[in-house]
Amino acid sequence: MADAHAALTRLQFRDPERAAALVRALRRVTAEVRREPVAIMHVCGSHEQAIARFGLRAVFPRALDVIMGPGCPVCITDLPEVDEAVALARQGIRLATYADMLKVRGSALSLADVQAEGARIDVVYSITQAVALARETPSEPLVFFATGFETTAVATAAVILGDPPPNFSVLSAHKYIPPVMEIVSEMPDTRVEGFLAAGHAATITGWGIYEDFVARHRKPVVVAGFEPLDILAGLVRLVELVRDAAPEVANMYPRCVTKEGNLQAQQQLWRVFRPIGGRWRGIAHVPNGNLRLRDEWAGVDARRRFEIDVASLWDTAPPALVQQCICGDIMAGIASPRDCALFGRECLPDSAVGACMVSSEGTCRIWHQYGGHPDLAALPADPYARRA
Amino acid sequence: MSHTSLEERIALKHGAGGRAMRALIEQVLLDGIAPGSWIGADAMDDGAAIRVGEQWLVVTTDSHVVQPAFFPGGDIGRLAVCGTVNDLAMMGATEPLGLTCAMVLEEGFPRESLLTIHASMRQACAEAGTTIVTGDTKVMGRGEVDGIVVNTTGVALTPAIVRDAGLQPGDRIIVTGTIGDHGLAVTAARHKLGIEGTLQSDVAPINGLVRAAIAAAAAGGITAMKDPTRGGLASALHEMAAKSRVGIVLEERAIPMSDAVRGAAELLGIDPLHVANEGKAVIGVRAGEADAVLRALRGHALGRDAAIVGTCVAERPGLLVLDTGFGRRLVAEPEGEPLPRIC
């Protein structure tokens, strides 16, 4: 078993010795910036998951602030979109969606609320499962509530291009990440000096897409993967670029990401979707941040096939606690879960107030699950205290 | 400490071994039970202990529902015997005098299945060196119960009790073998995930193994024991840390885990520290006794993979700190079953 474990560590970029060397490098480079804190942002729930799961926050230099931005697709799905799904389900239309979407509240109700009232909602792991459900009951309409960034939007596009059954349609709440980085960079309160970009999204878009952004905002972008070594190496490179005041794009995930990306996937994505402006929960109106179906796909577009009666929800008042939720500021990187009066008290995974506590990719949920940003360095036998 | 208030109705999470279940027991079921000179329900240990002359009479009871009733590595019958034998052993009572067995069957339950379950109960009793001394059977209408429910109660005498609250700073934490096997085997079988092949439940009576550990340690050398069933290793250690008022630093890479469990957990996004084990113990030992206890465990067929996985500290009482080899983080107390009903 020890051998197999050793093999696994090698394969999965999980070599603690190399990690220790990278942590030392990160501490050195951060100190060389000569002002603190240095604030950088990642825009991906999977990055936060890995950072938390491997306990990396406990070894990041104190002067380095690694902020999770709007990287949780469930969390940024905004009230009007959840309301559309809730209204459709209440109108008696059968819905399929990802489990995390069930508990996210719209202006007043969540899909779980209307499911308890008797609405029919199937939880699926992928859009292909939803298509299979639709094929099983050809006489009954089925709407897939599609959420997620360009990575999942590509899967939705492939299904739409693949001739789905006539009773199947899509309610798209897909989002496109690059424009929101512009919004965050332009926020007056922002402290963000550089971005760690999500490796899996870049496998599709290619890293070249960030060149214009870097030129406009003079802030470096580093594309990084999701193993501990990927993240640490990405951070070292990013802080080096901040230190050198060098606004460049660096690809630290070359085993998966090219400059052009996956051209076929991009072609499918833009054949099916067009970007339009729209609100992201807690952030703002994001120009070109929402992906909607193009006119030629009206036949699979739930917004055009059904009369969605969102106004029917306007009589229901949201729970009082929702007023105190600061998910929006957390996703914008202005606040952290520690700043929230509800975090870990009224707001817990099994009684979530805000979207960030609902999703397994939400900042609050991850911080709750893995202990957030604990100061554990003071405990005896800190391995890095010895090695540093 | 707990901010959970009980809802109007019982939910699945109230049986999952985590925070919600503790709240239910504390707020409802313990109401009106006064602490006595015995170790009773208020201690929320694995069983109760009543003074009888120079000895302690240890009593424990457990109802078993598992979906599916037959899973790779065992069935509900083996589970029902092992669960109770192991709960007695966790109190230091490793020689069960006898078990009772009450069954609730659903109308239409196949006779063949019942025969198989009964045979595996007898087999597990033989392995544990005990027998079923009395029982009760009820049949309920179709749909009124899900197949079969098995309750077992066990009694045993012991000269010395081991609690789950005796950890002190400096103590070492030992687990007696690989973690996560039962929970992931049952989860994979229940959801027909197609990865069942290599996953096997660890369900086994470990009273003999625990007896070997106790015999190897000096008096008082074993400071706490618990079986990491529902809620897994994380839940067991949280409870031990909270009751003992110590912090526990776990070394993630020292925790024994099969490659099958590691792979399945990563695939399913389930934390293996949060899933049930049915043939393992977590043992707190004085630092000076750790090597002797570890040797004794590894000399037993059910303890070959035993390992020292952590150390108790005075800092951060009640908290579980995981050293991942890359950094450190806290381990949360499980909120509820990752997927319901596995033991």
XYZ file of C-alpha atoms in Angstrom:
731
model
C 0.000 0.000 0.000
C 2.862 2.356 0.779
C 4.208 1.866 -2.759
C 0.823 2.520 -4.314
C 0.461 5.644 -2.206
C 3.903 6.818 -3.273
C 2.930 6.223 -6.915
C -0.288 8.162 -6.394
C 1.605 11.087 -4.891
C 3.955 11.193 -7.855
C 1.149 10.973 -10.386
C -1.088 13.530 -8.763
C 1.366 16.319 -8.172
C 1.152 15.706 -4.453
C 4.777 15.526 -3.420
C 5.045 17.198 0.005
C 8.791 17.842 -0.360
C 8.282 19.832 -3.534
C 5.345 21.565 -1.898
C 7.583 22.604 1.000
C 10.107 24.075 -1.447
C 7.321 26.006 -3.195
C 5.964 27.302 0.128
C 9.436 28.613 0.965
C 9.655 30.235 -2.472
C 6.217 31.813 -2.025
C 7.241 33.276 1.339
C 10.451 34.656 -0.131
C 8.808 36.172 -3.228
C 5.979 37.695 -1.191
C 8.518 39.342 1.122
C 10.299 40.751 -1.922
C 7.190 42.710 -2.923
C 8.056 44.974 0.035
C 4.532 46.072 0.843
C 1.651 44.212 2.356
C -0.787 42.727 2.079
C -0.385 41.497 -1.482
C -3.918 40.647 -2.632
C -4.581 38.224 -5.452
C -7.843 36.629 -6.533
C -8.795 33.260 -7.932
C -12.149 32.834 -9.646
C -12.843 29.155 -9.197
C -14.590 26.997 -6.591
C -12.292 24.095 -7.441
C -9.256 26.218 -6.559
C -10.789 27.099 -3.192
C -11.701 23.450 -2.609
C -8.117 22.353 -3.204
C -6.620 25.197 -1.145
C -8.903 24.314 1.770
C -8.760 20.530 1.446
C -4.943 20.486 1.503
C -4.717 23.073 4.269
C -2.704 25.504 2.166
C -4.090 28.653 3.813
C -2.281 27.679 6.995
C 1.077 27.900 5.192
C 0.488 30.864 2.890
C 2.605 33.842 3.946
C 0.653 36.176 6.207
C 1.319 39.064 3.863
C -0.396 37.256 0.985
C -4.169 37.574 0.753
C -5.621 34.877 -1.505
C -9.210 35.938 -2.175
C -11.873 33.725 -3.684
C -13.831 35.745 -6.211
C -17.052 34.961 -8.077
C -16.004 31.407 -8.889
C -18.951 29.395 -7.656
C -21.453 28.907 -10.489
C -24.283 28.065 -8.110
C -23.654 31.134 -5.967
C -23.602 33.693 -8.775
C -26.772 32.387 -10.418
C -28.946 35.382 -9.723
C -32.405 35.743 -8.238
C -34.244 36.296 -11.547
C -32.826 33.069 -12.985
C -33.684 30.994 -9.925
C -37.128 32.628 -9.985
C -37.647 31.526 -13.575
C -36.870 27.913 -12.636
C -39.047 28.092 -9.517
C -41.953 29.587 -11.489
C -41.662 26.938 -14.220
C -41.668 24.138 -11.645
C -44.686 25.687 -9.927
C -46.485 25.841 -13.246
C -46.251 22.054 -13.331
C -43.336 21.700 -15.754
C -40.936 18.888 -14.878
C -37.421 20.183 -14.183
C -33.995 18.548 -13.996
C -30.950 20.230 -12.460
C -27.836 19.772 -10.317
C -28.331 18.980 -6.615
C -26.710 22.219 -5.440
C -29.298 24.304 -7.326
C -32.136 22.897 -5.223
C -31.445 24.896 -2.081
C -30.483 28.215 -3.669
C -33.163 30.789 -2.994
C -34.550 33.114 -5.618
C -36.300 36.311 -4.562
C -38.260 34.272 -2.018
C -38.362 30.549 -2.747
C -35.916 27.788 -3.674
C -36.541 24.793 -5.897
C -36.443 22.659 -2.741
C -39.338 24.740 -1.353
C -41.512 24.113 -4.395
C -40.430 20.470 -4.503
C -41.825 20.125 -0.973
C -45.060 21.644 -2.332
C -45.200 18.852 -4.912
C -43.311 20.239 -7.931
C -41.440 17.592 -9.899
C -37.686 18.154 -9.902
C -35.097 15.522 -10.782
C -31.534 15.819 -9.539
C -29.009 14.854 -12.224
C -25.222 14.699 -12.379
C -24.994 15.746 -16.018
C -27.105 17.103 -18.846
C -26.929 13.740 -20.629
C -28.792 12.198 -17.690
C -31.500 14.836 -18.128
C -31.765 13.992 -21.833
C -32.130 10.306 -20.941
C -34.986 11.199 -18.566
C -36.697 13.145 -21.345
C -36.404 10.191 -23.720
C -38.030 7.901 -21.143
C -41.200 10.031 -21.087
C -41.538 11.437 -24.623
C -45.047 12.829 -24.089
C -44.009 15.102 -21.203
C -41.918 18.265 -21.481
C -38.700 18.320 -19.451
C -36.652 21.451 -18.821
C -32.984 21.256 -17.875
C -32.034 24.207 -15.636
C -28.489 24.704 -16.944
C -26.021 26.469 -14.660
C -22.260 26.751 -14.660
C -19.433 28.492 -16.464
C -18.087 27.928 -19.975
C -16.819 24.472 -18.961
C -20.363 23.175 -18.404
C -21.849 25.407 -21.120
C -19.766 23.444 -23.644
C -21.484 20.232 -22.508
C -24.891 21.911 -22.881
C -23.945 23.121 -26.369
C -22.873 19.633 -27.423
C -26.230 18.200 -26.327
C -28.200 20.893 -28.147
C -26.192 20.283 -31.326
C -26.690 16.535 -30.888
C -30.407 16.542 -31.705
C -32.095 16.161 -28.292
C -35.662 14.754 -28.103
C -38.470 17.233 -28.915
C -39.826 17.292 -25.342
C -36.420 18.483 -24.014
C -35.520 22.124 -23.528
C -32.933 24.208 -21.682
C -33.306 27.118 -19.258
C -29.833 28.591 -19.568
C -28.280 30.357 -16.598
C -24.780 29.712 -17.921
C -22.147 32.353 -17.176
C -18.970 33.407 -18.909
C -16.006 34.109 -16.611
C -13.696 36.486 -18.539
C -16.019 39.550 -18.407
C -16.482 39.343 -14.625
C -12.725 39.667 -14.108
C -13.033 43.081 -15.781
C -15.822 44.068 -13.391
C -13.883 42.991 -10.303
C -10.766 44.833 -11.533
C -12.744 48.023 -11.980
C -14.505 47.939 -8.610
C -13.472 51.050 -6.653
C -12.830 49.034 -3.456
C -10.801 46.322 -5.093
C -7.376 45.431 -3.734
C -6.781 42.708 -6.299
C -3.344 42.941 -7.928
C -3.420 39.764 -9.999
C -5.591 36.808 -10.956
C -5.149 33.063 -10.731
C -7.265 31.771 -13.622
C -9.010 28.397 -13.610
C -7.122 25.740 -15.533
C -10.140 23.758 -16.718
C -11.891 26.798 -18.171
C -8.657 27.720 -19.947
C -8.441 24.265 -21.568
C -11.451 25.459 -23.591
C -10.830 29.188 -24.033
C -7.010 28.946 -24.219
C -4.752 31.249 -22.212
C -4.521 33.718 -25.088
C -7.950 35.058 -24.159
C -6.408 36.832 -21.145
C -3.894 38.872 -23.174
C -6.342 41.707 -23.914
C -7.441 41.787 -20.292
C -3.866 42.069 -19.065
C -3.135 44.828 -21.575
C -6.195 46.814 -20.468
C -5.932 46.390 -16.726
C -2.166 46.064 -16.267
C -2.719 43.127 -13.880
C -1.033 39.742 -14.368
C -2.995 36.532 -14.922
C -1.603 33.063 -14.208
C -3.440 29.949 -15.410
C -3.121 27.168 -12.828
C -4.297 23.602 -12.262
C -5.870 22.071 -9.173
C -3.338 19.845 -7.446
C -1.468 21.354 -4.472
C 1.729 21.755 -6.495
C -0.166 23.387 -9.387
C -1.659 25.963 -7.058
C 1.549 26.705 -5.183
C 3.581 26.997 -8.392
C 0.874 29.242 -9.882
C 0.927 31.512 -6.840
C 4.731 31.796 -6.855
C 4.645 32.864 -10.517
C 1.781 35.302 -9.917
C 3.472 37.002 -6.963
C 6.703 37.205 -8.993
C 4.777 39.056 -11.711
C 3.240 41.378 -9.095
C 6.698 41.970 -7.589
C 8.152 42.806 -11.009
C 5.150 44.953 -11.956
C 4.982 42.782 -15.081
C 1.470 42.562 -16.495
C 1.680 39.293 -18.430
C -0.207 36.061 -18.885
C 1.646 32.988 -17.635
C 0.497 29.439 -18.300
C 1.407 27.244 -15.340
C -0.850 24.408 -16.511
C 0.829 23.576 -19.820
C 0.061 19.866 -19.534
C -3.595 20.736 -20.278
C -3.810 24.334 -21.531
C -2.658 25.780 -24.873
C -2.754 29.358 -26.128
C -5.605 28.674 -28.562
C -7.555 26.259 -26.372
C -10.030 23.730 -27.705
C -11.139 25.310 -30.975
C -13.841 22.750 -31.651
C -15.407 23.289 -28.228
C -15.248 27.085 -28.689
C -16.934 26.741 -32.054
C -19.752 24.650 -30.532
C -20.099 27.043 -27.598
C -20.550 30.136 -29.773
C -22.725 28.367 -32.326
C -25.275 27.676 -29.592
C -24.833 30.599 -27.191
C -24.543 34.350 -27.469
C -23.210 36.472 -24.616
C -25.578 39.069 -23.182
C -25.307 41.360 -20.203
C -26.984 40.366 -16.961
C -26.763 40.396 -13.209
C -24.555 38.064 -11.220
C -25.730 37.568 -7.671
C -24.003 40.024 -5.417
C -21.618 41.328 -8.074
C -23.306 43.677 -10.501
C -24.544 43.811 -14.030
C -21.857 41.980 -16.020
C -21.700 42.955 -19.705
C -21.488 39.773 -21.789
C -21.470 37.703 -18.593
C -24.559 35.590 -19.316
C -24.871 32.933 -22.001
C -28.263 32.677 -23.736
C -29.370 30.445 -26.598
C -29.154 31.960 -30.077
C -32.351 32.509 -32.062
C -31.868 29.445 -34.213
C -32.181 27.253 -31.104
C -35.527 28.741 -30.023
C -37.027 25.247 -30.221
C -34.893 24.070 -27.280
C -35.057 27.354 -25.372
C -37.398 27.014 -22.373
C -37.748 30.821 -22.228
C -39.386 30.800 -25.650
C -41.320 27.572 -25.325
C -43.038 28.414 -22.064
C -44.771 31.444 -20.665
C -42.781 31.799 -17.409
C -44.907 33.508 -14.770
C -42.242 35.058 -12.539
C -44.698 37.652 -11.229
C -46.548 34.872 -9.380
C -43.643 34.812 -6.904
C -43.815 38.473 -5.992
C -46.284 37.959 -3.175
C -43.946 35.734 -1.169
C -41.631 37.565 1.230
C -38.040 36.374 1.698
C -37.007 35.147 5.155
C -35.828 37.996 7.393
C -32.291 36.611 7.866
C -31.593 37.004 4.154
C -31.241 40.769 4.711
C -28.110 40.160 6.801
C -26.406 37.843 4.286
C -23.209 39.301 2.774
C -22.627 36.664 0.058
C -22.397 39.434 -2.521
C -19.491 41.197 -0.830
C -17.795 37.845 -0.230
C -18.006 36.925 -3.912
C -16.732 40.345 -4.924
C -13.736 39.739 -2.672
C -14.517 42.757 -0.475
C -15.479 40.700 2.598
C -14.661 37.243 3.933
C -16.987 34.789 5.710
C -15.444 35.919 9.010
C -17.041 39.319 8.443
C -20.538 37.789 8.360
C -22.621 37.778 11.554
C -24.542 34.704 10.374
C -21.567 32.512 9.371
C -21.381 29.346 11.476
C -24.284 30.509 13.626
C -27.653 30.893 11.911
C -26.070 30.031 8.571
C -24.875 26.419 8.396
C -24.775 23.865 5.573
C -28.017 22.228 6.671
C -29.762 25.550 7.286
C -28.083 27.813 4.758
C -29.168 31.446 4.540
C -27.013 32.477 1.590
C -25.998 30.820 -1.651
C -22.329 30.677 -0.613
C -23.222 28.223 2.173
C -25.408 26.085 -0.098
C -23.007 25.024 -2.784
C -20.062 22.719 -2.201
C -18.115 25.296 -4.261
C -19.285 28.273 -2.210
C -16.734 30.161 -0.132
C -18.750 29.923 3.098
C -19.459 26.219 2.675
C -15.795 25.457 1.995
C -14.600 27.574 4.925
C -17.096 25.892 7.189
C -16.150 22.418 5.982
C -12.404 22.851 6.227
C -12.051 25.329 9.044
C -11.688 28.417 6.897
C -8.630 30.480 7.551
C -7.481 29.129 10.896
C -4.312 30.270 12.568
C -2.824 26.840 13.144
C 0.816 27.820 12.909
C 1.046 28.195 16.677
C 0.326 24.530 17.296
C 3.279 22.349 18.251
C 5.272 20.582 15.546
C 4.421 22.917 12.673
C 6.398 21.220 9.887
C 7.066 24.519 8.115
C 8.216 26.302 11.252
C 10.977 23.693 11.407
C 11.893 23.730 7.742
C 11.652 27.443 7.047
C -21.794 25.343 21.701
C -24.412 23.949 19.359
C -26.593 26.404 17.498
C -28.827 23.692 16.094
C -32.378 23.985 17.254
C -34.690 21.097 16.610
C -37.138 21.408 13.789
C -40.722 20.266 14.142
C -40.103 16.942 12.480
C -37.326 14.375 12.582
C -35.093 14.442 9.489
C -32.620 11.845 8.229
C -29.752 13.951 9.537
C -31.007 13.361 13.088
C -29.854 9.752 12.746
C -26.605 10.335 10.923
C -24.238 10.414 13.883
C -23.293 14.095 13.616
C -24.215 17.358 15.274
C -27.935 17.100 14.512
C -28.199 13.679 16.116
C -26.391 14.828 19.246
C -28.780 17.759 19.510
C -31.785 15.425 19.254
C -30.454 13.144 21.992
C -29.462 16.017 24.277
C -32.596 18.108 23.806
C -35.269 15.398 23.727
C -34.223 11.903 24.686
C -32.067 12.708 27.738
C -34.642 15.057 29.214
C -35.527 13.848 32.711
C -32.717 11.291 32.974
C -30.756 12.184 36.113
C -27.044 11.424 36.351
C -26.487 8.556 38.806
C -23.560 6.702 40.313
C -23.378 4.585 37.194
C -22.208 5.551 33.724
C -25.542 6.087 32.065
C -27.204 7.556 29.035
C -26.152 11.103 29.979
C -22.516 10.184 29.319
C -23.476 9.393 25.703
C -20.775 6.741 25.596
C -21.013 3.511 23.592
C -22.958 1.783 26.365
C -23.972 1.997 30.018
C -22.036 0.514 32.947
C -23.585 -0.551 36.260
C -21.548 -1.488 39.341
C -22.070 -5.176 40.301
C -19.831 -6.110 43.251
C -16.209 -5.746 42.126
C -17.152 -5.718 38.464
C -18.993 -3.536 35.988
C -21.972 -4.830 34.048
C -21.870 -3.176 30.629
C -25.090 -2.963 28.591
C -25.528 -1.614 25.093
C -28.271 -1.677 22.467
C -28.386 -0.859 18.790
C -30.992 -0.983 16.029
C -29.766 -1.724 12.546
C -31.269 -0.590 9.279
C -29.143 -0.802 6.175
C -29.947 -0.336 2.534
C -29.165 -2.707 0.878
C -29.471 -5.468 3.534
C -26.809 -7.476 1.668
C -23.625 -5.622 0.708
C -20.080 -6.587 -0.317
C -18.393 -8.037 2.763
C -21.477 -8.677 4.896
C -25.169 -8.252 5.570
C -27.492 -6.764 8.180
C -27.197 -9.883 10.376
C -23.430 -9.707 10.663
C -23.686 -5.943 11.153
C -26.206 -6.300 14.014
C -24.005 -8.715 15.962
C -20.731 -6.868 15.337
C -22.212 -3.449 16.145
C -23.239 -4.525 19.628
C -20.183 -6.697 20.377
C -17.956 -3.779 19.335
C -19.866 -1.224 21.417
C -19.328 -3.439 24.497
C -15.636 -3.791 23.629
C -15.296 0.011 23.381
C -16.224 0.157 27.089
C -13.475 -2.355 27.845
C -15.905 -5.297 28.049
C -14.453 -7.721 25.524
C -16.164 -10.943 26.640
C -19.879 -10.615 25.865
C -22.050 -12.897 28.017
C -24.840 -12.965 25.457
C -26.929 -10.953 23.022
C -30.635 -10.475 22.519
C -32.043 -10.064 19.048
C -35.338 -8.395 18.075
C -36.392 -8.368 14.445
C -39.070 -6.382 12.656
C -39.846 -7.904 9.251
C -41.886 -6.525 6.389
C -44.679 -8.680 5.058
C -43.332 -10.449 1.978
C -39.682 -10.515 3.113
C -38.067 -13.587 1.453
C -37.535 -16.574 3.741
C -34.296 -17.331 1.908
C -32.884 -13.892 2.833
C -33.881 -14.385 6.464
C -32.066 -17.738 6.541
C -28.930 -16.118 5.135
C -29.104 -13.273 7.656
C -29.597 -15.725 10.515
C -26.638 -17.827 9.380
C -24.371 -14.806 9.281
C -25.514 -13.770 12.780
C -24.506 -17.215 14.051
C -21.178 -16.970 12.224
C -20.434 -13.513 13.690
C -21.397 -14.738 17.190
C -18.958 -17.647 16.814
C -16.183 -15.238 15.803
C -16.961 -13.042 18.812
C -17.228 -15.968 21.221
C -20.819 -15.261 22.220
C -24.356 -16.365 21.440
C -27.892 -15.028 21.087
C -29.768 -15.890 24.262
C -33.240 -14.536 23.565
C -35.161 -12.692 20.904
C -38.395 -11.266 19.576
C -39.967 -11.171 16.113
C -42.628 -8.842 14.725
C -44.047 -8.652 11.219
C -45.452 -5.388 9.873
C -47.580 -4.786 6.800
C -46.110 -4.139 3.396
C -44.720 -0.613 3.218
C -44.832 -0.099 6.994
C -41.159 -0.982 7.384
C -38.398 -1.204 4.809
C -37.596 -4.932 4.594
C -35.962 -5.698 7.909
C -34.900 -3.954 11.102
C -32.658 -5.825 13.546
C -32.084 -4.728 17.132
C -29.488 -6.362 19.322
C -28.668 -5.776 22.973
C -25.515 -7.103 24.587
C -24.283 -7.564 28.158
C -20.784 -8.192 29.468
C -18.824 -7.981 32.723
C -15.503 -6.226 33.044
C -13.234 -5.323 35.974
C -12.233 -1.991 34.410
C -14.158 0.434 32.235
C -12.618 2.330 29.335
C -14.403 5.602 28.560
C -14.355 7.798 25.483
C -13.454 10.924 27.481
C -10.066 10.180 29.031
C -7.654 11.693 26.492
C -4.864 13.916 27.812
C -2.332 16.124 26.017
C 0.524 13.969 24.764
C -1.603 10.841 24.262
C -1.268 9.110 20.911
C -4.242 8.209 18.732
C -4.215 4.751 17.132
C -6.652 3.422 14.531
C -6.757 -0.355 14.264
C -6.874 -0.564 10.458
C -7.975 0.959 7.157
C -10.638 3.666 7.278
C -13.781 4.129 5.154
C -14.322 0.564 3.894
C -17.856 -0.084 5.152
C -19.362 3.275 4.243
C -17.990 3.373 0.721
C -18.796 -0.299 0.013
C -22.426 0.222 1.052
C -22.715 3.562 -0.771
C -21.326 2.072 -3.977
C -23.624 -0.963 -3.717
C -26.707 1.116 -2.914
C -26.282 3.475 -5.840
C -25.016 0.761 -8.184
C -22.044 2.917 -9.067
C -20.232 0.125 -10.868
C -17.128 0.542 -8.695
C -18.176 -2.051 -6.130
C -15.693 -4.705 -7.259
C -12.807 -3.746 -5.024
C -14.742 -2.202 -2.125
C -15.514 -4.500 0.821
C -17.157 -3.698 4.128
C -14.865 -4.248 7.110
C -17.748 -5.457 9.332
C -16.205 -7.755 11.991
C -16.319 -8.333 15.755
C -13.196 -6.692 17.188
C -13.557 -7.669 20.850
C -10.610 -10.080 20.511
C -8.474 -7.380 18.923
C -9.358 -4.901 21.664
C -8.617 -7.519 24.329
C -5.105 -7.888 22.877
C -4.599 -4.100 23.009
C -5.794 -3.836 26.615
C -3.575 -6.756 27.658
C -0.513 -5.120 26.072
C -0.901 -1.823 27.938
C -0.084 -1.068 31.562
C -3.080 -0.266 33.794
C -4.477 3.103 32.711
C -2.328 3.050 29.569
C -5.407 3.088 27.342
C -7.149 6.392 27.986
C -10.111 6.303 25.575
C -11.751 4.122 22.955
C -14.478 4.577 20.393
C -15.639 2.738 17.285
C -15.806 5.090 14.311
C -19.199 3.979 12.940
C -21.731 6.560 11.710
C -20.001 9.843 11.007
C -16.689 7.994 10.620
C -13.302 8.789 12.108
C -14.054 12.538 12.098
C -17.170 12.152 14.241
C -15.533 9.718 16.705
C -12.480 11.945 17.194
C -14.594 15.095 17.526
C -16.582 13.490 20.294
C -13.481 12.192 22.069
C -11.735 15.581 21.776
C -14.762 17.514 23.007
C -15.456 15.240 25.975
C -11.752 15.030 26.920
C -11.160 18.790 26.356
C -8.062 18.244 24.225
C -7.179 19.137 20.649
C -6.155 16.361 18.280
C -3.594 16.790 15.491
C -4.038 14.092 12.847
C -1.405 13.165 10.254
C -3.393 12.575 7.076
C -0.718 10.465 5.429
C -0.509 8.129 8.427
C -4.216 7.230 8.256
C -4.443 3.731 6.772
C -6.691 3.597 3.724
C -7.025 1.100 0.891
C -6.424 2.333 -2.651
C -10.000 1.296 -3.505
C -11.403 3.567 -0.774
C -9.057 6.413 -1.645
C -10.050 6.229 -5.309
C -13.798 5.843 -4.696
C -13.833 8.704 -2.186
C -12.063 11.028 -4.619
C -14.415 9.970 -7.421
C -17.566 10.503 -5.373
C -16.381 13.640 -3.599
C -16.947 11.985 -0.229
C -14.526 12.586 2.626
C -13.423 9.105 3.760
C -13.029 10.487 7.286
C -16.798 11.018 7.340
C -17.976 7.518 6.414
C -18.729 4.540 8.627
C -16.446 1.728 9.699
C -17.806 -1.465 11.306
C -14.648 -3.334 12.282
C -12.320 -0.650 13.574
C -11.494 1.101 16.831
C -9.929 4.450 17.647
C -7.744 4.052 20.704
C -6.121 6.787 22.791
C -2.971 5.615 24.575
C -0.312 7.169 26.812
C 2.694 7.997 24.645
C 4.893 5.464 26.453
C 2.450 2.636 25.752
C 1.850 3.405 22.085
C 4.467 1.075 20.634
C 3.454 -1.891 22.809
C -0.219 -1.461 21.941
C 0.561 -1.033 18.244
C 2.648 -4.232 18.261
C -0.147 -6.174 19.932
C -2.708 -4.877 17.432
C -0.556 -5.680 14.428
C -0.061 -9.212 15.746
C -3.833 -9.802 15.439
C -5.447 -10.752 12.113
C -7.863 -7.792 12.272
C -5.177 -5.259 13.236
C -2.406 -5.728 10.664
C -2.839 -2.195 9.251
C -3.053 -0.509 12.671
C -1.212 2.815 12.834
C -0.519 5.792 15.068
C -2.352 8.628 13.325
C -2.281 11.539 15.719
C -1.382 13.247 18.962
C -3.477 15.015 21.588
C -2.541 18.614 22.429
C -3.658 21.089 25.077
C -4.285 23.802 22.468
C -7.590 24.103 20.601
C -9.633 21.825 22.885
C -12.440 20.069 21.048
C -10.966 20.705 17.617
C -9.552 18.293 15.085
C -6.568 19.593 13.104
C -5.493 17.688 10.006
C -1.879 17.912 8.895
C -2.150 17.131 5.173
C 1.588 17.085 4.531
C 1.105 20.319 2.573
C -0.463 22.402 5.274
C -3.022 22.201 8.019
C -6.739 22.581 8.266
C -9.577 21.803 10.605
C -11.753 18.740 10.122
C -15.435 19.634 10.393
C -17.850 17.519 12.365
C -20.002 15.662 9.832
C -23.307 17.431 9.194
C -25.252 14.329 8.305
C -24.744 11.239 6.233
C -23.094 12.045 2.899
C -25.791 9.676 1.675
C -28.388 8.386 4.108
C -28.641 5.125 5.997
C -25.559 3.027 5.746
C -25.527 1.278 9.119
